[in-house]
Coordinates of N, CA and C and ligand atoms in Angstrom, one line a residue:
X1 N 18.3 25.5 -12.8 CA 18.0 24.7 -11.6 C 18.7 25.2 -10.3
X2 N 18.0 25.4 -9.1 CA 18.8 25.5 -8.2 C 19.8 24.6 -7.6
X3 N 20.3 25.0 -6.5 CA 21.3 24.3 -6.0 C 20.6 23.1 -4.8
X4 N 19.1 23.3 -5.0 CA 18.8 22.3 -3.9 C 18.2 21.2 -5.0
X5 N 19.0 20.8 -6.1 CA 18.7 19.8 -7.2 C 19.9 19.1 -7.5
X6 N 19.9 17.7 -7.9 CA 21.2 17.0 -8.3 C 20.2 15.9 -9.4
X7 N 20.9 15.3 -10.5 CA 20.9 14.4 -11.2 C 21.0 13.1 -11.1
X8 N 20.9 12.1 -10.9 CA 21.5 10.7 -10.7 C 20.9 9.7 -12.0
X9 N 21.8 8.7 -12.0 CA 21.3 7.5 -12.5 C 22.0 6.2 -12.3
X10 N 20.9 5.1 -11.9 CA 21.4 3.8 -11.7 C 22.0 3.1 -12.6
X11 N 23.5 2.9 -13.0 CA 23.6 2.1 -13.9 C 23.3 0.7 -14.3
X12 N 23.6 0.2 -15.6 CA 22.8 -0.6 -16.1 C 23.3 -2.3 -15.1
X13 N 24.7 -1.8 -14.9 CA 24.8 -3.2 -14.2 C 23.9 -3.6 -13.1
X14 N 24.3 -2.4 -11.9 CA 23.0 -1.7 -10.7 C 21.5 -2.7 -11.0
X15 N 21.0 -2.5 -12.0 CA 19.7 -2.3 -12.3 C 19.4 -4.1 -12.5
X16 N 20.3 -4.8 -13.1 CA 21.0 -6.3 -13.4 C 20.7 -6.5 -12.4
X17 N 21.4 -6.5 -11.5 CA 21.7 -7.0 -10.5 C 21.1 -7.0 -9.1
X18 N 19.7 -6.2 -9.5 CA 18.8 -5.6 -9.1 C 18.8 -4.8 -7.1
X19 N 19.4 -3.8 -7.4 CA 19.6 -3.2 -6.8 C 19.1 -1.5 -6.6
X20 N 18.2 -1.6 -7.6 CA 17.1 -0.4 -7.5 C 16.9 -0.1 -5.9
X21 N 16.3 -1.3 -5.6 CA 15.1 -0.8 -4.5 C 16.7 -0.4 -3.5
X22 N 17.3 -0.9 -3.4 CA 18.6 -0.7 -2.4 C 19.3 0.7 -2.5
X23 N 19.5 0.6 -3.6 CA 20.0 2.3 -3.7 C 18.8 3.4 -3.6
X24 N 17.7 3.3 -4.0 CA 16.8 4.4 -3.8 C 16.5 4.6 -2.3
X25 N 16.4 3.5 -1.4 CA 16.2 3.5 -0.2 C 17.6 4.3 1.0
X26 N 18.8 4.0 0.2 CA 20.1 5.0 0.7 C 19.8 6.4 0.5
X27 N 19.0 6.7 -1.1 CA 19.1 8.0 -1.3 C 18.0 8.4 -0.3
X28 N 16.8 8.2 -0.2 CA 16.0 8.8 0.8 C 16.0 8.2 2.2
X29 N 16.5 7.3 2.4 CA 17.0 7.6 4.0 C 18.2 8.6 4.7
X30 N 18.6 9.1 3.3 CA 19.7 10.1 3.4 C 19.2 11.6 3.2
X31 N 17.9 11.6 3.2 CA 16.8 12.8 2.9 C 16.3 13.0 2.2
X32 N 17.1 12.6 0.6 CA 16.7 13.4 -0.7 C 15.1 12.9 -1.4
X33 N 14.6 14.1 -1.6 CA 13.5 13.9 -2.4 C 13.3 13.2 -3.8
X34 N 12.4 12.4 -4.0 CA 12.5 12.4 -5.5 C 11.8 12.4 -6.5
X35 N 12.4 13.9 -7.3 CA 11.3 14.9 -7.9 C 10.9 14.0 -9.3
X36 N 11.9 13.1 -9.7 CA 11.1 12.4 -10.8 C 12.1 11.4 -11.2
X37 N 11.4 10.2 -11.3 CA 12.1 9.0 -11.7 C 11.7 8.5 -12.6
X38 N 12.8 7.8 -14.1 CA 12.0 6.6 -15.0 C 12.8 5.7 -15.0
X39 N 12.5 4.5 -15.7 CA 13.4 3.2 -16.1 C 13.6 3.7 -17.9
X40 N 14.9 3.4 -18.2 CA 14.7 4.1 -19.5 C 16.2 3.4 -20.2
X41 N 16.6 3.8 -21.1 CA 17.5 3.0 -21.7 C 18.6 3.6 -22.3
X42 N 19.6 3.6 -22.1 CA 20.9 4.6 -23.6 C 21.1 3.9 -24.9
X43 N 20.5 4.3 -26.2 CA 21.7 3.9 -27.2 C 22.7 4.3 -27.1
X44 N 23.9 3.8 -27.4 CA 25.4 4.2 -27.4 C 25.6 5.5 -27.9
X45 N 25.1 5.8 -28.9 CA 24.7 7.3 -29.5 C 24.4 8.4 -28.6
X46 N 23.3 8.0 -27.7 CA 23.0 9.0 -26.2 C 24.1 9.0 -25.6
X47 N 24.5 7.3 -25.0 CA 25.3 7.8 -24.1 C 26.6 8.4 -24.0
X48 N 27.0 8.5 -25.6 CA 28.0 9.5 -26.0 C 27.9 11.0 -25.9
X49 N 26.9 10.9 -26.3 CA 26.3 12.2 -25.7 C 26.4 13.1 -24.2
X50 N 25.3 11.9 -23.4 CA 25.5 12.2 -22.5 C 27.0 12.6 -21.7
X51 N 28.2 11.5 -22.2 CA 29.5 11.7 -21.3 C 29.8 12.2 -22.0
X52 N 29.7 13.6 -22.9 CA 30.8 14.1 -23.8 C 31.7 14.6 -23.3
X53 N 31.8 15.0 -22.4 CA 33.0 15.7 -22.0 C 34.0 14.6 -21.4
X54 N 33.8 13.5 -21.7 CA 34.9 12.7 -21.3 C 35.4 12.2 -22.3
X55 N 34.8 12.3 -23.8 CA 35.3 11.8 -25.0 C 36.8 12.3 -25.2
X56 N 37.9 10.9 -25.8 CA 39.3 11.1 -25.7 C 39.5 10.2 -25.1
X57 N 39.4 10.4 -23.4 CA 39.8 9.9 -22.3 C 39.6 7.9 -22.7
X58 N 40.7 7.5 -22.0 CA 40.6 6.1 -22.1 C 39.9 5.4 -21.7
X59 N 38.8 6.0 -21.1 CA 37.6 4.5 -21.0 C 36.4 4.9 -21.0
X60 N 36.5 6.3 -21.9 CA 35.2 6.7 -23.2 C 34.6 5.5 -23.6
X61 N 35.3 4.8 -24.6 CA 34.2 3.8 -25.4 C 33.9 3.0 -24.4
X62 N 34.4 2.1 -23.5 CA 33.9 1.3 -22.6 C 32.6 2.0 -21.9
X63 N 33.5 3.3 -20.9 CA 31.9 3.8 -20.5 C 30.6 4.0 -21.9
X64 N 30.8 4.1 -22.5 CA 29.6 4.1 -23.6 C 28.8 3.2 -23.5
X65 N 29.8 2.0 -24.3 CA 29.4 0.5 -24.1 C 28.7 0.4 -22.9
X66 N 29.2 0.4 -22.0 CA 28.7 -0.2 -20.3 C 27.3 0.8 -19.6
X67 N 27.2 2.0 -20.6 CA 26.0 2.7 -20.2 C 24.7 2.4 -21.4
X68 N 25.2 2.0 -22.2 CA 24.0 1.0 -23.0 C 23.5 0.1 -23.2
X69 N 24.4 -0.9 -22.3 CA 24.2 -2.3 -22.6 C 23.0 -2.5 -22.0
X70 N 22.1 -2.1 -20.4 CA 20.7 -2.4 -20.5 C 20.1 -1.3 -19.6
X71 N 18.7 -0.9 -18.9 CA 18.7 -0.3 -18.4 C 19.0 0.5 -17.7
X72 N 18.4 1.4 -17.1 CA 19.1 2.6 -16.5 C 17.5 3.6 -15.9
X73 N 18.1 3.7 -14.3 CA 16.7 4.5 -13.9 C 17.5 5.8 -13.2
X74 N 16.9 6.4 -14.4 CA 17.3 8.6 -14.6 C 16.6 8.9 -13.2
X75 N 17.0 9.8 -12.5 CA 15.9 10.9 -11.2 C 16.9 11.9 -11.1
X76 N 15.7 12.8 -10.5 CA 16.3 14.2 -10.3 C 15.4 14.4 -8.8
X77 N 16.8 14.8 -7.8 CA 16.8 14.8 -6.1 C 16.8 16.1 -5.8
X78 N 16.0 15.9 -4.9 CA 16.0 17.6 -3.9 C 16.6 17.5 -2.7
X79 N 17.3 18.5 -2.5 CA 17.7 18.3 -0.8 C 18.3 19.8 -0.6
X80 N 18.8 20.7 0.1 CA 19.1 21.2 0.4 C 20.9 20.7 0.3
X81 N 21.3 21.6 -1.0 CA 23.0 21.4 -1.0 C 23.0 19.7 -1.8
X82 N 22.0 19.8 -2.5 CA 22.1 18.3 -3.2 C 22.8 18.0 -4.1
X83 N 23.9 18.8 -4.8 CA 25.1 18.4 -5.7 C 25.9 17.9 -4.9
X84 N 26.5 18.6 -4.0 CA 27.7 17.7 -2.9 C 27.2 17.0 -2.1
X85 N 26.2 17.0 -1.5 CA 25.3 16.0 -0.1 C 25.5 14.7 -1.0
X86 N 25.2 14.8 -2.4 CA 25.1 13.3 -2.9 C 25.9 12.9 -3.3
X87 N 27.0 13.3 -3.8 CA 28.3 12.9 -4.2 C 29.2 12.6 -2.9
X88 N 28.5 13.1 -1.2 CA 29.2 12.4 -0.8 C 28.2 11.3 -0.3
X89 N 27.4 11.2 -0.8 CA 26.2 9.8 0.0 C 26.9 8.9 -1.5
X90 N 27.7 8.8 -2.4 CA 27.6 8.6 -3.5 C 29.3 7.4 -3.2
X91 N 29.8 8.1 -2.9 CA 31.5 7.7 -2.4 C 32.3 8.3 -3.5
X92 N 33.6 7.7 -3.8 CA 34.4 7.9 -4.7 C 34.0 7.0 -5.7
X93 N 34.8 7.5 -7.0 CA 34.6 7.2 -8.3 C 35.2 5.6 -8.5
X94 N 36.1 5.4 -7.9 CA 37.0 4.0 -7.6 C 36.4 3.5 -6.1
X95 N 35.5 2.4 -6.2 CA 34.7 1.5 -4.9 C 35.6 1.3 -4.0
X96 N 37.1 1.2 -4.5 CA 38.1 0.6 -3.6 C 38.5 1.8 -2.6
X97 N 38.1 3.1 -2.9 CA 38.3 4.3 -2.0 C 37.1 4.7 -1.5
X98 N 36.1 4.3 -1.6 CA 34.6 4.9 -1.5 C 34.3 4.4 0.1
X99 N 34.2 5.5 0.6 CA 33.8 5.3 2.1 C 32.8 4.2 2.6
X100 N 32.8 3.5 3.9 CA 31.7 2.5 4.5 C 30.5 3.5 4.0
X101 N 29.4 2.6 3.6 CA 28.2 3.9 4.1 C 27.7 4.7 2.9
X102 N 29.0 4.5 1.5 CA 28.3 5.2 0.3 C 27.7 4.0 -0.3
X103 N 27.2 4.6 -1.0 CA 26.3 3.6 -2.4 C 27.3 2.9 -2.9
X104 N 28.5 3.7 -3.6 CA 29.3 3.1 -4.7 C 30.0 1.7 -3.4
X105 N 30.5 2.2 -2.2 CA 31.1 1.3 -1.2 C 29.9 0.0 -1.3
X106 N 29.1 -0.1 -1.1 CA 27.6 -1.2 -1.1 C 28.0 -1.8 -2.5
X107 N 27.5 -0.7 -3.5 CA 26.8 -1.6 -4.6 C 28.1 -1.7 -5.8
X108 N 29.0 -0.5 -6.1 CA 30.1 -0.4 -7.4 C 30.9 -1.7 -7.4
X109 N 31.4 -2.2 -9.0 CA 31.9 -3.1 -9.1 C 33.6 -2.7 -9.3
X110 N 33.8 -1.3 -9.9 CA 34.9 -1.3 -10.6 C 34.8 0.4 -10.7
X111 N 35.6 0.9 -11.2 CA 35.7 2.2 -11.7 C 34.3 2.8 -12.3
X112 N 34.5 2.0 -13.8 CA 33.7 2.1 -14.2 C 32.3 1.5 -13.9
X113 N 32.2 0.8 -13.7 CA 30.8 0.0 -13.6 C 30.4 0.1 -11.9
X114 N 30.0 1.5 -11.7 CA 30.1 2.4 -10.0 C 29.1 2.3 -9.7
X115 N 28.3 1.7 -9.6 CA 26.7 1.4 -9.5 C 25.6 2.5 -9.6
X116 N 26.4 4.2 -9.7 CA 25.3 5.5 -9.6 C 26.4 6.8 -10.7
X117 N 25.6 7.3 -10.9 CA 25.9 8.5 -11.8 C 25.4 9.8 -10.6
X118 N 26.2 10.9 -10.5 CA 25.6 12.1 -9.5 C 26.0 12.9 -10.2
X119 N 25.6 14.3 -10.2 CA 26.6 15.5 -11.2 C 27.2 15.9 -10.5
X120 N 28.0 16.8 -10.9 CA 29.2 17.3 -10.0 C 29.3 18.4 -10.2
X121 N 28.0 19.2 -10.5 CA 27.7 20.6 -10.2 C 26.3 21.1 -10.6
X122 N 26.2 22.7 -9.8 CA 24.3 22.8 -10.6 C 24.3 22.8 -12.2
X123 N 25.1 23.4 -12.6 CA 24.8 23.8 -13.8 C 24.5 22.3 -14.7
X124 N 25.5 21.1 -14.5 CA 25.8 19.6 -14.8 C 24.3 19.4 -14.2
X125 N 24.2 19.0 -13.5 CA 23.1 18.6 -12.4 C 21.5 19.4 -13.7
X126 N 21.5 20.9 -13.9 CA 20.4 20.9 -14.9 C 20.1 20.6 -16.2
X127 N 22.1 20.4 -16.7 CA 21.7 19.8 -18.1 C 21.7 18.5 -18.3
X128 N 22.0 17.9 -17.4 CA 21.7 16.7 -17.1 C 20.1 15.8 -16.8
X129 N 19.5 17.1 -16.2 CA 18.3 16.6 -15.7 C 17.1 16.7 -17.0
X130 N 17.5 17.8 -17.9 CA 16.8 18.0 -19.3 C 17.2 17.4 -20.3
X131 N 18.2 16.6 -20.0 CA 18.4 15.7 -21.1 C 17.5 14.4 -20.9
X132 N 16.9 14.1 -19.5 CA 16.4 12.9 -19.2 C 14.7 13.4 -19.1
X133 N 14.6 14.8 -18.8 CA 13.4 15.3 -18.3 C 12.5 16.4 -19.1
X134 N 11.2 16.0 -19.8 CA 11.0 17.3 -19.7 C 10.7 18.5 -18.7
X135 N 10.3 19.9 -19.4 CA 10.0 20.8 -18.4 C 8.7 20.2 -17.4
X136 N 7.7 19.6 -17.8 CA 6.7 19.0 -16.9 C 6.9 18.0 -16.1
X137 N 7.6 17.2 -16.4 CA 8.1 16.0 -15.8 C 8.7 16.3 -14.7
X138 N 9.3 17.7 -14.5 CA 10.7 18.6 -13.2 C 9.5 18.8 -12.3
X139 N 9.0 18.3 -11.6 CA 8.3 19.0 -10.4 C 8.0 18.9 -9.0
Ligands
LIG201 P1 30.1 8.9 -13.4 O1 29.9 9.5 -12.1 O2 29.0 8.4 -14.1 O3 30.9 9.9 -14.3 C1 31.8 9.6 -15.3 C2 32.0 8.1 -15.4 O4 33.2 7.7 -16.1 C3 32.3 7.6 -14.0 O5 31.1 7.7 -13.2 C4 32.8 6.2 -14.3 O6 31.7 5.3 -14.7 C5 33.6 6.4 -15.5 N1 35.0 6.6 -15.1 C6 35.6 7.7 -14.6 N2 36.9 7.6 -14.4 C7 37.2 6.3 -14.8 C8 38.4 5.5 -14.9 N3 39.5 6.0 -14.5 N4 38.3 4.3 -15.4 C9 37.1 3.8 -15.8 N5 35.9 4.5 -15.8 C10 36.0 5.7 -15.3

């Protein structure tokens, strides 16, 4: 994937609480394109998966838990410089540091339960996006 691609997903609280339409409208009033979106779901099993690289860390099984418990809408953004453009349209990982103006600042409840997932690089950002996408689906 190039570098004018990033990953995202709404988490499940996000989606509760229904704040789709509100976060997607941040992301593209902020430019990004969006090359492919679904409403889709984690078993705990995926979403282990998915965060392996944070397995160990103390709020592994919570984030698990809290990424399975219901919905979740996967997309993959274009923009020019879209790994960092979004992570800063995105805010900090803790809402209570997250700039006026980010998503997480709007919509995050807590550390964990941050209302958006962004990757935090291309290479993250492509395996990310084929874990949720097929090759046809990326277009
Ligand atoms: P995300 O951007 O999806 O990437 C990893 C996730 O782990 C992060 O958002 C949070 O949901 C969660 N996370 C990271 N750090 C902490 C923390 N210190 N306490 C609780 N959850 C965290």
């Amino acid at each position: 994937m190039s570098n004018n691609r990033t990953y995202s997903m709404v988490k499940p609280h996000a989606v509760a609480d229904g704040h789709i339409g509100g976060i997607l409208k941040m992301i593209e009033e902020a430019g990004f394109r969006i090359v492919a979106l679904k409403k889709t779901r984690l078993n705990p099993e995926q979403a282990g998966k998915f965060y392996a690289v944070h397995e160990g860390r103390p709020f592994y099984e919570h984030l698990c838990q809290m990424m399975s418990e219901g919905p979740i809408v996967a997309m993959i953004l274009e923009k020019d410089n879209a790994v960092a453009d979004f992570r800063a349209l995105i805010g900090s990982t803790d809402p209570a540091e997250a700039a006026d103006g980010t998503i997480r600042k709007a919509f995050a409840k807590s550390k964990s339960e941050n209302a958006v997932h962004g990757s935090d690089s291309d290479e993250n950002a492509a395996i990310e996006s084929s874990f949720f996408f097929s090759e046809t689906e990326r277009f």
